[in-house]
Amino acid sequence: MADQDMELIDANNHPSGIVPTIQNIVSTVNLDCKLNLREIAMRARNAEYNPKRFSAVTIRLKYPKTTGLIFESGKIVCTGAKTEAQSKLAAGKYARMVQKLGFPAKFKNFKIQNIVTSCDVNFLIKLDAFQYSNGGKFSNDPQIFPNRMVFKMKQPEITILIFVSGKIVITGAKERGDAYNAFEHIYPLLRQCEKVVYKM
C-alpha cells in the first residue's frame, strides 16, 4: 500500500491500518412483471440465453462492468460492481433495457445481497493455532483445503476465509461497514497466530 493510501485510512474505523478492498457486490431488484426471456435474448444486446443450462438471460454491461441475470419472474441479479452506487446504476440500466423492449418493468426493492471484500495481512498465519484458540466457529476439512480455514461469524452473518499466506476473503456482508468490522474483529486474533519465519 502506498504512503498516500495509508494517510487516507481512518484509524478509528480501521485500527489495523488495513482496509479490505471490495471485489464484488451482488444486488437484486424486482421489475414487478413477468418476462419473456426468449424475446429479451433475441432483441437485447450482449444477451445470452441457454434455458437447458440456466433459467435466466445473461447480459453484460461495459460500464459499470457488471453481469445481469434476468429471470422470467421479473427478478434481476446484478454481480460484479465494485461500489454500491455502481451496483444500483447497473441494475437501473438492466431495468431500462427491459422497459425499452416493451415490458411494463418497474424498479422495486433494490437490495444489496452480498459484498465480497479481500485483503492481505502481510504475514503468514498458523491455522492450527488459530483454530485451537477460537474453536467452535469453523467449518473446515484440512484434508481437502490444507491451506485455508473458514471462520463463521453469527452477528452479522459473515463468512471469513483465512489463508495460511495471510490473504483474507470476507463474504456475506450486506453493508461494507459490516465487512470492515468483521475484519477488525478477527485481526487481533490473527496477529496472535502469526507464523514467524526465521531467515538463515
PDB file of C-alpha atoms in Angstrom:
ATOM      1  CA  MET A   1       0.000   0.000   0.000  1.00  0.00           C
ATOM      2  CA  ALA A   2       1.405   3.409  -0.949  1.00  0.00           C
ATOM      3  CA  ASP A   3       2.151   6.037   1.686  1.00  0.00           C
ATOM      4  CA  GLN A   4      -0.611   8.300   0.387  1.00  0.00           C
ATOM      5  CA  ASP A   5      -3.145   5.460   0.811  1.00  0.00           C
ATOM      6  CA  MET A   6      -2.025   4.968   4.396  1.00  0.00           C
ATOM      7  CA  GLU A   7      -2.862   8.633   5.156  1.00  0.00           C
ATOM      8  CA  LEU A   8      -6.447   8.132   4.000  1.00  0.00           C
ATOM      9  CA  ILE A   9      -7.144   5.309   6.466  1.00  0.00           C
ATOM     10  CA  ASP A  10      -9.332   6.370   9.394  1.00  0.00           C
ATOM     11  CA  ALA A  11      -7.627   4.855  12.462  1.00  0.00           C
ATOM     12  CA  ASN A  12     -10.912   4.937  14.410  1.00  0.00           C
ATOM     13  CA  ASN A  13     -12.674   2.695  11.901  1.00  0.00           C
ATOM     14  CA  HIS A  14      -9.600   0.711  10.807  1.00  0.00           C
ATOM     15  CA  PRO A  15      -7.267   0.320  13.822  1.00  0.00           C
ATOM     16  CA  SER A  16      -5.446  -2.484  11.987  1.00  0.00           C
ATOM     17  CA  GLY A  17      -4.344   0.029   9.333  1.00  0.00           C
ATOM     18  CA  ILE A  18      -5.825  -2.271   6.666  1.00  0.00           C
ATOM     19  CA  VAL A  19      -8.969  -1.561   4.642  1.00  0.00           C
ATOM     20  CA  PRO A  20     -10.372  -4.620   2.824  1.00  0.00           C
ATOM     21  CA  THR A  21     -10.928  -3.966  -0.898  1.00  0.00           C
ATOM     22  CA  ILE A  22     -14.368  -4.568  -2.411  1.00  0.00           C
ATOM     23  CA  GLN A  23     -14.080  -7.270  -5.082  1.00  0.00           C
ATOM     24  CA  ASN A  24     -17.726  -7.867  -5.939  1.00  0.00           C
ATOM     25  CA  ILE A  25     -21.170  -6.604  -4.989  1.00  0.00           C
ATOM     26  CA  VAL A  26     -24.253  -8.724  -5.613  1.00  0.00           C
ATOM     27  CA  SER A  27     -27.605  -6.930  -5.673  1.00  0.00           C
ATOM     28  CA  THR A  28     -31.173  -7.737  -6.652  1.00  0.00           C
ATOM     29  CA  VAL A  29     -34.107  -5.737  -7.992  1.00  0.00           C
ATOM     30  CA  ASN A  30     -37.698  -6.659  -8.791  1.00  0.00           C
ATOM     31  CA  LEU A  31     -39.223  -5.435 -12.077  1.00  0.00           C
ATOM     32  CA  ASP A  32     -42.709  -6.371 -10.845  1.00  0.00           C
ATOM     33  CA  CYS A  33     -43.761  -8.074 -14.106  1.00  0.00           C
ATOM     34  CA  LYS A  34     -43.378 -11.423 -15.882  1.00  0.00           C
ATOM     35  CA  LEU A  35     -40.814 -11.521 -18.677  1.00  0.00           C
ATOM     36  CA  ASN A  36     -40.451 -13.402 -21.946  1.00  0.00           C
ATOM     37  CA  LEU A  37     -36.803 -14.451 -21.772  1.00  0.00           C
ATOM     38  CA  ARG A  38     -36.604 -15.680 -25.370  1.00  0.00           C
ATOM     39  CA  GLU A  39     -37.764 -12.320 -26.661  1.00  0.00           C
ATOM     40  CA  ILE A  40     -35.278 -10.474 -24.431  1.00  0.00           C
ATOM     41  CA  ALA A  41     -32.448 -12.737 -25.581  1.00  0.00           C
ATOM     42  CA  MET A  42     -33.296 -12.184 -29.252  1.00  0.00           C
ATOM     43  CA  ARG A  43     -33.672  -8.397 -29.041  1.00  0.00           C
ATOM     44  CA  ALA A  44     -31.226  -7.226 -26.350  1.00  0.00           C
ATOM     45  CA  ARG A  45     -27.542  -6.579 -26.985  1.00  0.00           C
ATOM     46  CA  ASN A  46     -24.887  -8.764 -25.368  1.00  0.00           C
ATOM     47  CA  ALA A  47     -27.568 -11.228 -24.237  1.00  0.00           C
ATOM     48  CA  GLU A  48     -27.045 -14.957 -23.776  1.00  0.00           C
ATOM     49  CA  TYR A  49     -29.786 -17.482 -23.056  1.00  0.00           C
ATOM     50  CA  ASN A  50     -29.497 -21.244 -22.813  1.00  0.00           C
ATOM     51  CA  PRO A  51     -32.504 -22.489 -20.814  1.00  0.00           C
ATOM     52  CA  LYS A  52     -31.143 -26.041 -20.666  1.00  0.00           C
ATOM     53  CA  ARG A  53     -28.127 -24.761 -18.734  1.00  0.00           C
ATOM     54  CA  PHE A  54     -29.529 -21.833 -16.761  1.00  0.00           C
ATOM     55  CA  SER A  55     -33.014 -20.354 -16.381  1.00  0.00           C
ATOM     56  CA  ALA A  56     -32.033 -16.699 -16.866  1.00  0.00           C
ATOM     57  CA  VAL A  57     -30.892 -14.355 -19.619  1.00  0.00           C
ATOM     58  CA  THR A  58     -27.319 -13.169 -19.019  1.00  0.00           C
ATOM     59  CA  ILE A  59     -26.449  -9.629 -20.124  1.00  0.00           C
ATOM     60  CA  ARG A  60     -23.089  -7.919 -19.656  1.00  0.00           C
ATOM     61  CA  LEU A  61     -22.509  -4.189 -19.350  1.00  0.00           C
ATOM     62  CA  LYS A  62     -19.217  -2.444 -20.091  1.00  0.00           C
ATOM     63  CA  TYR A  63     -19.954   0.348 -17.604  1.00  0.00           C
ATOM     64  CA  PRO A  64     -20.360  -0.285 -14.816  1.00  0.00           C
ATOM     65  CA  LYS A  65     -18.620  -3.556 -15.660  1.00  0.00           C
ATOM     66  CA  THR A  66     -21.256  -5.988 -14.403  1.00  0.00           C
ATOM     67  CA  THR A  67     -23.298  -9.038 -15.318  1.00  0.00           C
ATOM     68  CA  GLY A  68     -27.079  -9.050 -15.060  1.00  0.00           C
ATOM     69  CA  LEU A  69     -29.100 -12.240 -14.656  1.00  0.00           C
ATOM     70  CA  ILE A  70     -32.680 -11.630 -15.761  1.00  0.00           C
ATOM     71  CA  PHE A  71     -35.304 -14.152 -14.620  1.00  0.00           C
ATOM     72  CA  GLU A  72     -38.789 -14.844 -16.003  1.00  0.00           C
ATOM     73  CA  SER A  73     -40.282 -13.800 -12.636  1.00  0.00           C
ATOM     74  CA  GLY A  74     -39.014 -10.249 -13.202  1.00  0.00           C
ATOM     75  CA  LYS A  75     -36.147 -10.539 -10.756  1.00  0.00           C
ATOM     76  CA  ILE A  76     -32.692  -9.283 -11.767  1.00  0.00           C
ATOM     77  CA  VAL A  77     -29.464 -10.278 -10.025  1.00  0.00           C
ATOM     78  CA  CYS A  78     -26.571  -7.901 -10.673  1.00  0.00           C
ATOM     79  CA  THR A  79     -22.983  -9.004  -9.992  1.00  0.00           C
ATOM     80  CA  GLY A  80     -19.514  -7.589 -10.490  1.00  0.00           C
ATOM     81  CA  ALA A  81     -19.883  -3.980  -9.304  1.00  0.00           C
ATOM     82  CA  LYS A  82     -17.141  -2.504  -7.099  1.00  0.00           C
ATOM     83  CA  THR A  83     -19.312   0.048  -5.266  1.00  0.00           C
ATOM     84  CA  GLU A  84     -22.909   0.170  -4.043  1.00  0.00           C
ATOM     85  CA  ALA A  85     -23.620   3.141  -6.356  1.00  0.00           C
ATOM     86  CA  GLN A  86     -22.278   1.232  -9.387  1.00  0.00           C
ATOM     87  CA  SER A  87     -24.444  -1.744  -8.482  1.00  0.00           C
ATOM     88  CA  LYS A  88     -27.590   0.396  -8.317  1.00  0.00           C
ATOM     89  CA  LEU A  89     -26.669   2.203 -11.560  1.00  0.00           C
ATOM     90  CA  ALA A  90     -26.142  -1.129 -13.359  1.00  0.00           C
ATOM     91  CA  ALA A  91     -29.402  -2.604 -12.026  1.00  0.00           C
ATOM     92  CA  GLY A  92     -31.192   0.508 -13.298  1.00  0.00           C
ATOM     93  CA  LYS A  93     -29.630   0.076 -16.753  1.00  0.00           C
ATOM     94  CA  TYR A  94     -30.779  -3.563 -16.934  1.00  0.00           C
ATOM     95  CA  ALA A  95     -34.292  -2.476 -15.909  1.00  0.00           C
ATOM     96  CA  ARG A  96     -34.354   0.231 -18.613  1.00  0.00           C
ATOM     97  CA  MET A  97     -33.202  -2.294 -21.243  1.00  0.00           C
ATOM     98  CA  VAL A  98     -36.214  -4.454 -20.377  1.00  0.00           C
ATOM     99  CA  GLN A  99     -38.544  -1.409 -20.415  1.00  0.00           C
ATOM    100  CA  LYS A 100     -37.312  -0.409 -23.889  1.00  0.00           C
ATOM    101  CA  LEU A 101     -38.275  -3.885 -25.138  1.00  0.00           C
ATOM    102  CA  GLY A 102     -41.887  -3.116 -24.239  1.00  0.00           C
ATOM    103  CA  PHE A 103     -42.275  -4.789 -20.851  1.00  0.00           C
ATOM    104  CA  PRO A 104     -44.040  -2.804 -18.062  1.00  0.00           C
ATOM    105  CA  ALA A 105     -40.965  -3.065 -15.832  1.00  0.00           C
ATOM    106  CA  LYS A 106     -40.682  -1.070 -12.612  1.00  0.00           C
ATOM    107  CA  PHE A 107     -37.652  -0.682 -10.342  1.00  0.00           C
ATOM    108  CA  LYS A 108     -38.701  -2.086  -6.961  1.00  0.00           C
ATOM    109  CA  ASN A 109     -36.964  -3.398  -3.843  1.00  0.00           C
ATOM    110  CA  PHE A 110     -33.358  -2.799  -4.895  1.00  0.00           C
ATOM    111  CA  LYS A 111     -31.201  -4.530  -2.300  1.00  0.00           C
ATOM    112  CA  ILE A 112     -27.517  -5.268  -1.739  1.00  0.00           C
ATOM    113  CA  GLN A 113     -27.334  -9.007  -1.017  1.00  0.00           C
ATOM    114  CA  ASN A 114     -23.611  -9.631  -0.648  1.00  0.00           C
ATOM    115  CA  ILE A 115     -20.432  -7.561  -0.513  1.00  0.00           C
ATOM    116  CA  VAL A 116     -17.248  -9.569  -1.074  1.00  0.00           C
ATOM    117  CA  THR A 117     -14.028  -7.967   0.149  1.00  0.00           C
ATOM    118  CA  SER A 118     -10.443  -9.148   0.452  1.00  0.00           C
ATOM    119  CA  CYS A 119      -7.122  -8.030   1.896  1.00  0.00           C
ATOM    120  CA  ASP A 120      -3.685  -9.290   2.829  1.00  0.00           C
ATOM    121  CA  VAL A 121      -2.418  -9.019   6.429  1.00  0.00           C
ATOM    122  CA  ASN A 122       1.175  -9.399   5.150  1.00  0.00           C
ATOM    123  CA  PHE A 123       2.172 -12.194   7.487  1.00  0.00           C
ATOM    124  CA  LEU A 124       1.806 -15.981   7.493  1.00  0.00           C
ATOM    125  CA  ILE A 125      -0.890 -17.471   9.742  1.00  0.00           C
ATOM    126  CA  LYS A 126      -0.663 -20.677  11.794  1.00  0.00           C
ATOM    127  CA  LEU A 127      -4.110 -22.057  11.010  1.00  0.00           C
ATOM    128  CA  ASP A 128      -3.921 -24.906  13.524  1.00  0.00           C
ATOM    129  CA  ALA A 129      -3.112 -22.449  16.340  1.00  0.00           C
ATOM    130  CA  PHE A 130      -5.901 -20.135  15.181  1.00  0.00           C
ATOM    131  CA  GLN A 131      -8.425 -22.958  15.177  1.00  0.00           C
ATOM    132  CA  TYR A 132      -7.289 -24.158  18.612  1.00  0.00           C
ATOM    133  CA  SER A 133      -7.642 -20.635  20.068  1.00  0.00           C
ATOM    134  CA  ASN A 134     -11.035 -19.962  18.510  1.00  0.00           C
ATOM    135  CA  GLY A 135     -12.653 -23.406  18.487  1.00  0.00           C
ATOM    136  CA  GLY A 136     -16.249 -23.940  17.526  1.00  0.00           C
ATOM    137  CA  LYS A 137     -16.559 -21.224  14.867  1.00  0.00           C
ATOM    138  CA  PHE A 138     -15.120 -23.173  11.965  1.00  0.00           C
ATOM    139  CA  SER A 139     -16.152 -25.387   9.099  1.00  0.00           C
ATOM    140  CA  ASN A 140     -13.030 -26.789   7.599  1.00  0.00           C
ATOM    141  CA  ASP A 141     -11.615 -30.020   6.242  1.00  0.00           C
ATOM    142  CA  PRO A 142      -7.817 -29.834   6.337  1.00  0.00           C
ATOM    143  CA  GLN A 143      -7.669 -32.929   4.114  1.00  0.00           C
ATOM    144  CA  ILE A 144      -9.419 -31.057   1.293  1.00  0.00           C
ATOM    145  CA  PHE A 145      -8.247 -27.494   1.973  1.00  0.00           C
ATOM    146  CA  PRO A 146      -4.989 -27.667   3.925  1.00  0.00           C
ATOM    147  CA  ASN A 147      -4.064 -24.024   3.329  1.00  0.00           C
ATOM    148  CA  ARG A 148      -7.266 -22.278   4.298  1.00  0.00           C
ATOM    149  CA  MET A 149      -9.858 -22.100   7.049  1.00  0.00           C
ATOM    150  CA  VAL A 150     -13.478 -20.932   7.134  1.00  0.00           C
ATOM    151  CA  PHE A 151     -14.446 -18.748  10.103  1.00  0.00           C
ATOM    152  CA  LYS A 152     -18.177 -18.058  10.546  1.00  0.00           C
ATOM    153  CA  MET A 153     -19.494 -15.047  12.432  1.00  0.00           C
ATOM    154  CA  LYS A 154     -23.096 -15.053  13.638  1.00  0.00           C
ATOM    155  CA  GLN A 155     -23.731 -11.346  14.210  1.00  0.00           C
ATOM    156  CA  PRO A 156     -23.766 -10.183  11.469  1.00  0.00           C
ATOM    157  CA  GLU A 157     -23.810 -13.391   9.416  1.00  0.00           C
ATOM    158  CA  ILE A 158     -20.439 -13.191   7.711  1.00  0.00           C
ATOM    159  CA  THR A 159     -18.038 -15.853   6.464  1.00  0.00           C
ATOM    160  CA  ILE A 160     -14.295 -15.200   6.512  1.00  0.00           C
ATOM    161  CA  LEU A 161     -11.847 -17.316   4.527  1.00  0.00           C
ATOM    162  CA  ILE A 162      -8.411 -17.278   6.144  1.00  0.00           C
ATOM    163  CA  PHE A 163      -5.444 -18.462   4.108  1.00  0.00           C
ATOM    164  CA  VAL A 164      -2.113 -19.532   5.540  1.00  0.00           C
ATOM    165  CA  SER A 165      -0.492 -16.981   3.194  1.00  0.00           C
ATOM    166  CA  GLY A 166      -2.203 -14.129   5.074  1.00  0.00           C
ATOM    167  CA  LYS A 167      -4.870 -13.463   2.458  1.00  0.00           C
ATOM    168  CA  ILE A 168      -8.365 -12.878   3.845  1.00  0.00           C
ATOM    169  CA  VAL A 169     -11.675 -13.023   1.929  1.00  0.00           C
ATOM    170  CA  ILE A 170     -14.869 -11.768   3.606  1.00  0.00           C
ATOM    171  CA  THR A 171     -18.300 -12.677   2.198  1.00  0.00           C
ATOM    172  CA  GLY A 172     -21.916 -12.282   3.276  1.00  0.00           C
ATOM    173  CA  ALA A 173     -21.884  -8.614   4.325  1.00  0.00           C
ATOM    174  CA  LYS A 174     -24.918  -6.530   3.338  1.00  0.00           C
ATOM    175  CA  GLU A 175     -23.070  -3.288   4.140  1.00  0.00           C
ATOM    176  CA  ARG A 176     -19.381  -2.516   3.678  1.00  0.00           C
ATOM    177  CA  GLY A 177     -19.137  -1.423   7.329  1.00  0.00           C
ATOM    178  CA  ASP A 178     -20.069  -4.948   8.417  1.00  0.00           C
ATOM    179  CA  ALA A 179     -17.210  -6.373   6.335  1.00  0.00           C
ATOM    180  CA  TYR A 180     -14.776  -3.850   7.812  1.00  0.00           C
ATOM    181  CA  ASN A 181     -15.963  -4.569  11.368  1.00  0.00           C
ATOM    182  CA  ALA A 182     -15.667  -8.318  10.819  1.00  0.00           C
ATOM    183  CA  PHE A 183     -12.078  -7.901   9.700  1.00  0.00           C
ATOM    184  CA  GLU A 184     -11.206  -5.646  12.651  1.00  0.00           C
ATOM    185  CA  HIS A 185     -12.763  -8.232  14.987  1.00  0.00           C
ATOM    186  CA  ILE A 186     -10.612 -11.029  13.615  1.00  0.00           C
ATOM    187  CA  TYR A 187      -7.362  -9.126  13.015  1.00  0.00           C
ATOM    188  CA  PRO A 188      -6.057  -9.227  16.638  1.00  0.00           C
ATOM    189  CA  LEU A 189      -6.799 -12.982  16.715  1.00  0.00           C
ATOM    190  CA  LEU A 190      -4.777 -13.428  13.520  1.00  0.00           C
ATOM    191  CA  ARG A 191      -1.901 -11.419  14.985  1.00  0.00           C
ATOM    192  CA  GLN A 192      -1.743 -13.855  17.901  1.00  0.00           C
ATOM    193  CA  CYS A 193      -1.250 -16.702  15.435  1.00  0.00           C
ATOM    194  CA  GLU A 194       1.362 -15.082  13.232  1.00  0.00           C
ATOM    195  CA  LYS A 195       3.870 -17.564  11.896  1.00  0.00           C
ATOM    196  CA  VAL A 196       7.363 -16.222  12.358  1.00  0.00           C
ATOM    197  CA  VAL A 197       9.757 -17.172   9.584  1.00  0.00           C
ATOM    198  CA  TYR A 198      13.403 -17.108  10.526  1.00  0.00           C
ATOM    199  CA  LYS A 199      15.792 -16.282   7.706  1.00  0.00           C
ATOM    200  CA  MET A 200      19.101 -18.094   7.670  1.00  0.00           C
TER     201      MET A 200
END
